[in-house]
Amino acid sequence: MTEELPLKKQIVSIPNLMGYFRILLIPVIVWRYLTADSIEDYRIAAVIIGISGITDFLDGFVARKFHMVTKLGKAVDPIADKLTQGAIVLSLSFRFPLMAALAVLFVIKEGFMGIMGILMLRKGRMLNGAMWFGKVCTAVLYLVMFLLILIPNIPMTGANILIGISGALMLLSFLLYIPVFSKMNREGGSQK
């Protein structure tokens, strides 16, 4: 494991470089989506999101497979995820009004997760990765965002159904994380 590596070597590890790349793709995704004026432009934005998603999968795979997991990477990966998701949700809210409600829920959920994560870290505790319901929520959110960008002429009713499903799963995930953090706070230690 490379957690004992000096910070300089952690910074340039392949998985961490992929995380930085995902962060750099965020303004490109937003720009391509917000300036799109043809179906081809929307599809290019969707392809860029796909590249970001593949890179997200690969950075974790490479880190685990080649023992390149670092403390820095454990911070960069979720930051890249949340910045990407937040930027896309916000961008989509300009076209799909219901997405604005999802953006508010996203900020509340991720704000809660961030604050609780910091509070637990200060007590020497840590959530060891996302729980299954968090992973399902994230996967569905990415799928919905990808579809809304890939199919720009989707009927508003269809878009609202997709956004509603994603919102329901996000709310469920938020509510299920509350007892996880509560248990961590009471018992101490890490949660898997």
Tab-separated table of C-alpha atoms in Angstrom:
chain	number	residue	atom	x	y	z
A	1	MET	CA	0.000	0.000	0.000
A	2	THR	CA	1.284	3.497	-0.804
A	3	GLU	CA	-0.211	5.355	2.157
A	4	GLU	CA	3.314	5.547	3.596
A	5	LEU	CA	4.615	7.191	0.428
A	6	PRO	CA	5.688	10.808	0.687
A	7	LEU	CA	3.021	13.306	-0.302
A	8	LYS	CA	4.920	14.191	-3.517
A	9	LYS	CA	4.602	10.592	-4.760
A	10	GLN	CA	0.954	10.373	-3.675
A	11	ILE	CA	0.161	13.536	-5.648
A	12	VAL	CA	1.389	12.024	-8.925
A	13	SER	CA	0.015	8.501	-8.511
A	14	ILE	CA	-1.955	7.331	-11.558
A	15	PRO	CA	-5.307	7.062	-9.721
A	16	ASN	CA	-4.919	10.563	-8.277
A	17	LEU	CA	-3.999	11.969	-11.702
A	18	MET	CA	-7.264	10.479	-13.001
A	19	GLY	CA	-9.124	12.232	-10.172
A	20	TYR	CA	-7.571	15.576	-11.124
A	21	PHE	CA	-8.501	14.892	-14.752
A	22	ARG	CA	-12.154	14.401	-13.719
A	23	ILE	CA	-12.100	17.733	-11.892
A	24	LEU	CA	-10.647	19.416	-15.000
A	25	LEU	CA	-13.446	17.912	-17.126
A	26	ILE	CA	-16.155	19.650	-15.057
A	27	PRO	CA	-15.983	23.072	-16.758
A	28	VAL	CA	-15.743	21.339	-20.143
A	29	ILE	CA	-18.928	19.336	-19.443
A	30	VAL	CA	-20.791	22.413	-18.198
A	31	TRP	CA	-19.614	24.552	-21.122
A	32	ARG	CA	-20.530	21.898	-23.733
A	33	TYR	CA	-23.972	21.428	-22.196
A	34	LEU	CA	-24.868	25.079	-21.603
A	35	THR	CA	-23.686	26.194	-25.050
A	36	ALA	CA	-25.176	23.228	-26.938
A	37	ASP	CA	-27.374	24.194	-29.836
A	38	SER	CA	-27.719	20.855	-31.596
A	39	ILE	CA	-28.322	17.227	-30.702
A	40	GLU	CA	-24.701	16.539	-31.660
A	41	ASP	CA	-23.503	19.102	-29.084
A	42	TYR	CA	-25.587	17.431	-26.365
A	43	ARG	CA	-24.209	14.046	-27.337
A	44	ILE	CA	-20.647	15.380	-27.124
A	45	ALA	CA	-21.427	16.575	-23.591
A	46	ALA	CA	-22.812	13.103	-22.789
A	47	VAL	CA	-19.644	11.469	-24.157
A	48	ILE	CA	-17.502	13.717	-21.944
A	49	ILE	CA	-19.614	12.669	-18.931
A	50	GLY	CA	-19.101	9.055	-20.011
A	51	ILE	CA	-15.329	9.595	-20.106
A	52	SER	CA	-15.512	11.108	-16.614
A	53	GLY	CA	-17.514	8.101	-15.387
A	54	ILE	CA	-15.099	5.584	-16.922
A	55	THR	CA	-12.172	7.446	-15.364
A	56	ASP	CA	-13.985	7.362	-12.001
A	57	PHE	CA	-14.300	3.577	-12.250
A	58	LEU	CA	-10.717	3.147	-13.445
A	59	ASP	CA	-9.077	5.251	-10.737
A	60	GLY	CA	-10.590	3.086	-8.000
A	61	PHE	CA	-9.835	-0.129	-9.870
A	62	VAL	CA	-6.192	0.818	-10.512
A	63	ALA	CA	-5.722	2.022	-6.933
A	64	ARG	CA	-6.976	-1.266	-5.457
A	65	LYS	CA	-5.494	-3.625	-8.061
A	66	PHE	CA	-2.006	-2.115	-8.001
A	67	HIS	CA	-1.946	-1.172	-4.296
A	68	MET	CA	-1.954	2.560	-5.038
A	69	VAL	CA	-4.607	3.539	-2.479
A	70	THR	CA	-3.504	6.776	-0.785
A	71	LYS	CA	-4.953	9.088	1.820
A	72	LEU	CA	-4.897	11.872	-0.763
A	73	GLY	CA	-6.800	9.678	-3.216
A	74	LYS	CA	-9.430	8.927	-0.596
A	75	ALA	CA	-10.068	12.682	-0.496
A	76	VAL	CA	-9.671	13.535	-4.208
A	77	ASP	CA	-12.047	10.835	-5.486
A	78	PRO	CA	-15.182	11.854	-3.564
A	79	ILE	CA	-14.431	15.544	-4.117
A	80	ALA	CA	-14.238	14.933	-7.883
A	81	ASP	CA	-17.480	12.910	-7.715
A	82	LYS	CA	-19.465	15.506	-5.812
A	83	LEU	CA	-18.158	18.471	-7.808
A	84	THR	CA	-19.031	16.673	-11.057
A	85	GLN	CA	-22.495	15.684	-9.861
A	86	GLY	CA	-23.243	19.124	-8.438
A	87	ALA	CA	-22.124	20.933	-11.587
A	88	ILE	CA	-24.216	18.706	-13.853
A	89	VAL	CA	-27.315	18.869	-11.627
A	90	LEU	CA	-27.037	22.652	-11.538
A	91	SER	CA	-26.540	22.834	-15.318
A	92	LEU	CA	-29.567	20.612	-15.939
A	93	SER	CA	-31.711	22.783	-13.675
A	94	PHE	CA	-31.573	25.528	-16.334
A	95	ARG	CA	-33.465	23.262	-18.720
A	96	PHE	CA	-35.519	21.056	-16.386
A	97	PRO	CA	-37.267	23.033	-13.606
A	98	LEU	CA	-37.740	19.975	-11.348
A	99	MET	CA	-33.958	19.497	-11.382
A	100	ALA	CA	-33.690	22.656	-9.243
A	101	ALA	CA	-35.474	20.791	-6.413
A	102	LEU	CA	-33.049	17.897	-6.888
A	103	ALA	CA	-30.161	20.376	-6.697
A	104	VAL	CA	-31.436	21.634	-3.326
A	105	LEU	CA	-31.785	18.061	-2.026
A	106	PHE	CA	-28.303	17.263	-3.357
A	107	VAL	CA	-26.800	20.226	-1.471
A	108	ILE	CA	-28.609	19.236	1.748
A	109	LYS	CA	-27.581	15.565	1.515
A	110	GLU	CA	-23.978	16.229	0.558
A	111	GLY	CA	-23.697	19.056	3.081
A	112	PHE	CA	-24.885	16.663	5.795
A	113	MET	CA	-22.438	14.003	4.604
A	114	GLY	CA	-19.559	16.480	4.575
A	115	ILE	CA	-20.304	17.947	7.994
A	116	MET	CA	-20.797	14.531	9.585
A	117	GLY	CA	-17.631	13.241	7.921
A	118	ILE	CA	-15.624	16.136	9.383
A	119	LEU	CA	-17.191	15.696	12.832
A	120	MET	CA	-16.428	11.966	12.808
A	121	LEU	CA	-12.850	12.576	11.636
A	122	ARG	CA	-12.310	14.979	14.523
A	123	LYS	CA	-13.322	12.097	16.809
A	124	GLY	CA	-10.969	9.702	15.017
A	125	ARG	CA	-13.752	7.900	13.190
A	126	MET	CA	-14.365	7.483	9.499
A	127	LEU	CA	-16.983	6.100	7.155
A	128	ASN	CA	-15.140	3.514	5.062
A	129	GLY	CA	-16.584	4.316	1.668
A	130	ALA	CA	-20.159	4.674	0.486
A	131	MET	CA	-22.864	2.362	1.759
A	132	TRP	CA	-24.815	0.281	-0.791
A	133	PHE	CA	-27.736	2.734	-0.792
A	134	GLY	CA	-25.352	5.637	-1.432
A	135	LYS	CA	-23.857	3.764	-4.375
A	136	VAL	CA	-27.310	3.017	-5.822
A	137	CYS	CA	-28.299	6.684	-5.418
A	138	THR	CA	-25.127	7.842	-7.183
A	139	ALA	CA	-25.478	5.308	-10.021
A	140	VAL	CA	-29.094	6.300	-10.677
A	141	LEU	CA	-28.231	10.017	-10.495
A	142	TYR	CA	-25.466	9.563	-13.082
A	143	LEU	CA	-27.770	7.516	-15.316
A	144	VAL	CA	-30.525	10.138	-15.128
A	145	MET	CA	-28.116	13.007	-15.813
A	146	PHE	CA	-26.555	11.096	-18.721
A	147	LEU	CA	-29.980	10.344	-20.253
A	148	LEU	CA	-31.219	13.920	-19.872
A	149	ILE	CA	-28.149	15.185	-21.700
A	150	LEU	CA	-27.995	12.385	-24.295
A	151	ILE	CA	-31.700	12.785	-25.190
A	152	PRO	CA	-32.188	16.572	-25.215
A	153	ASN	CA	-35.666	16.333	-26.756
A	154	ILE	CA	-37.015	14.002	-24.053
A	155	PRO	CA	-40.618	14.893	-23.173
A	156	MET	CA	-40.833	16.907	-19.944
A	157	THR	CA	-43.060	14.233	-18.375
A	158	GLY	CA	-40.398	11.577	-18.980
A	159	ALA	CA	-37.691	13.880	-17.646
A	160	ASN	CA	-39.747	14.619	-14.532
A	161	ILE	CA	-40.287	10.903	-13.885
A	162	LEU	CA	-36.534	10.257	-14.131
A	163	ILE	CA	-35.747	13.234	-11.899
A	164	GLY	CA	-38.425	12.094	-9.410
A	165	ILE	CA	-36.955	8.588	-9.211
A	166	SER	CA	-33.479	10.017	-8.659
A	167	GLY	CA	-34.821	12.430	-6.035
A	168	ALA	CA	-36.660	9.668	-4.166
A	169	LEU	CA	-33.493	7.552	-4.046
A	170	MET	CA	-31.435	10.559	-2.942
A	171	LEU	CA	-33.875	11.294	-0.123
A	172	LEU	CA	-33.887	7.628	0.914
A	173	SER	CA	-30.088	7.544	0.888
A	174	PHE	CA	-29.955	10.709	3.011
A	175	LEU	CA	-32.416	9.265	5.537
A	176	LEU	CA	-30.522	5.948	5.702
A	177	TYR	CA	-27.192	7.694	6.344
A	178	ILE	CA	-28.558	9.481	9.442
A	179	PRO	CA	-28.657	6.319	11.620
A	180	VAL	CA	-25.267	5.203	10.247
A	181	PHE	CA	-23.613	8.385	11.487
A	182	SER	CA	-25.616	8.257	14.712
A	183	LYS	CA	-24.362	4.718	15.392
A	184	MET	CA	-20.788	5.758	14.579
A	185	ASN	CA	-21.093	8.630	17.012
A	186	ARG	CA	-22.430	6.382	19.810
A	187	GLU	CA	-20.164	3.389	19.320
A	188	GLY	CA	-16.985	4.869	17.879
A	189	GLY	CA	-14.826	3.240	15.236
A	190	SER	CA	-15.309	2.943	11.492
A	191	GLN	CA	-18.411	1.735	9.663
A	192	LYS	CA	-18.401	-0.473	6.586
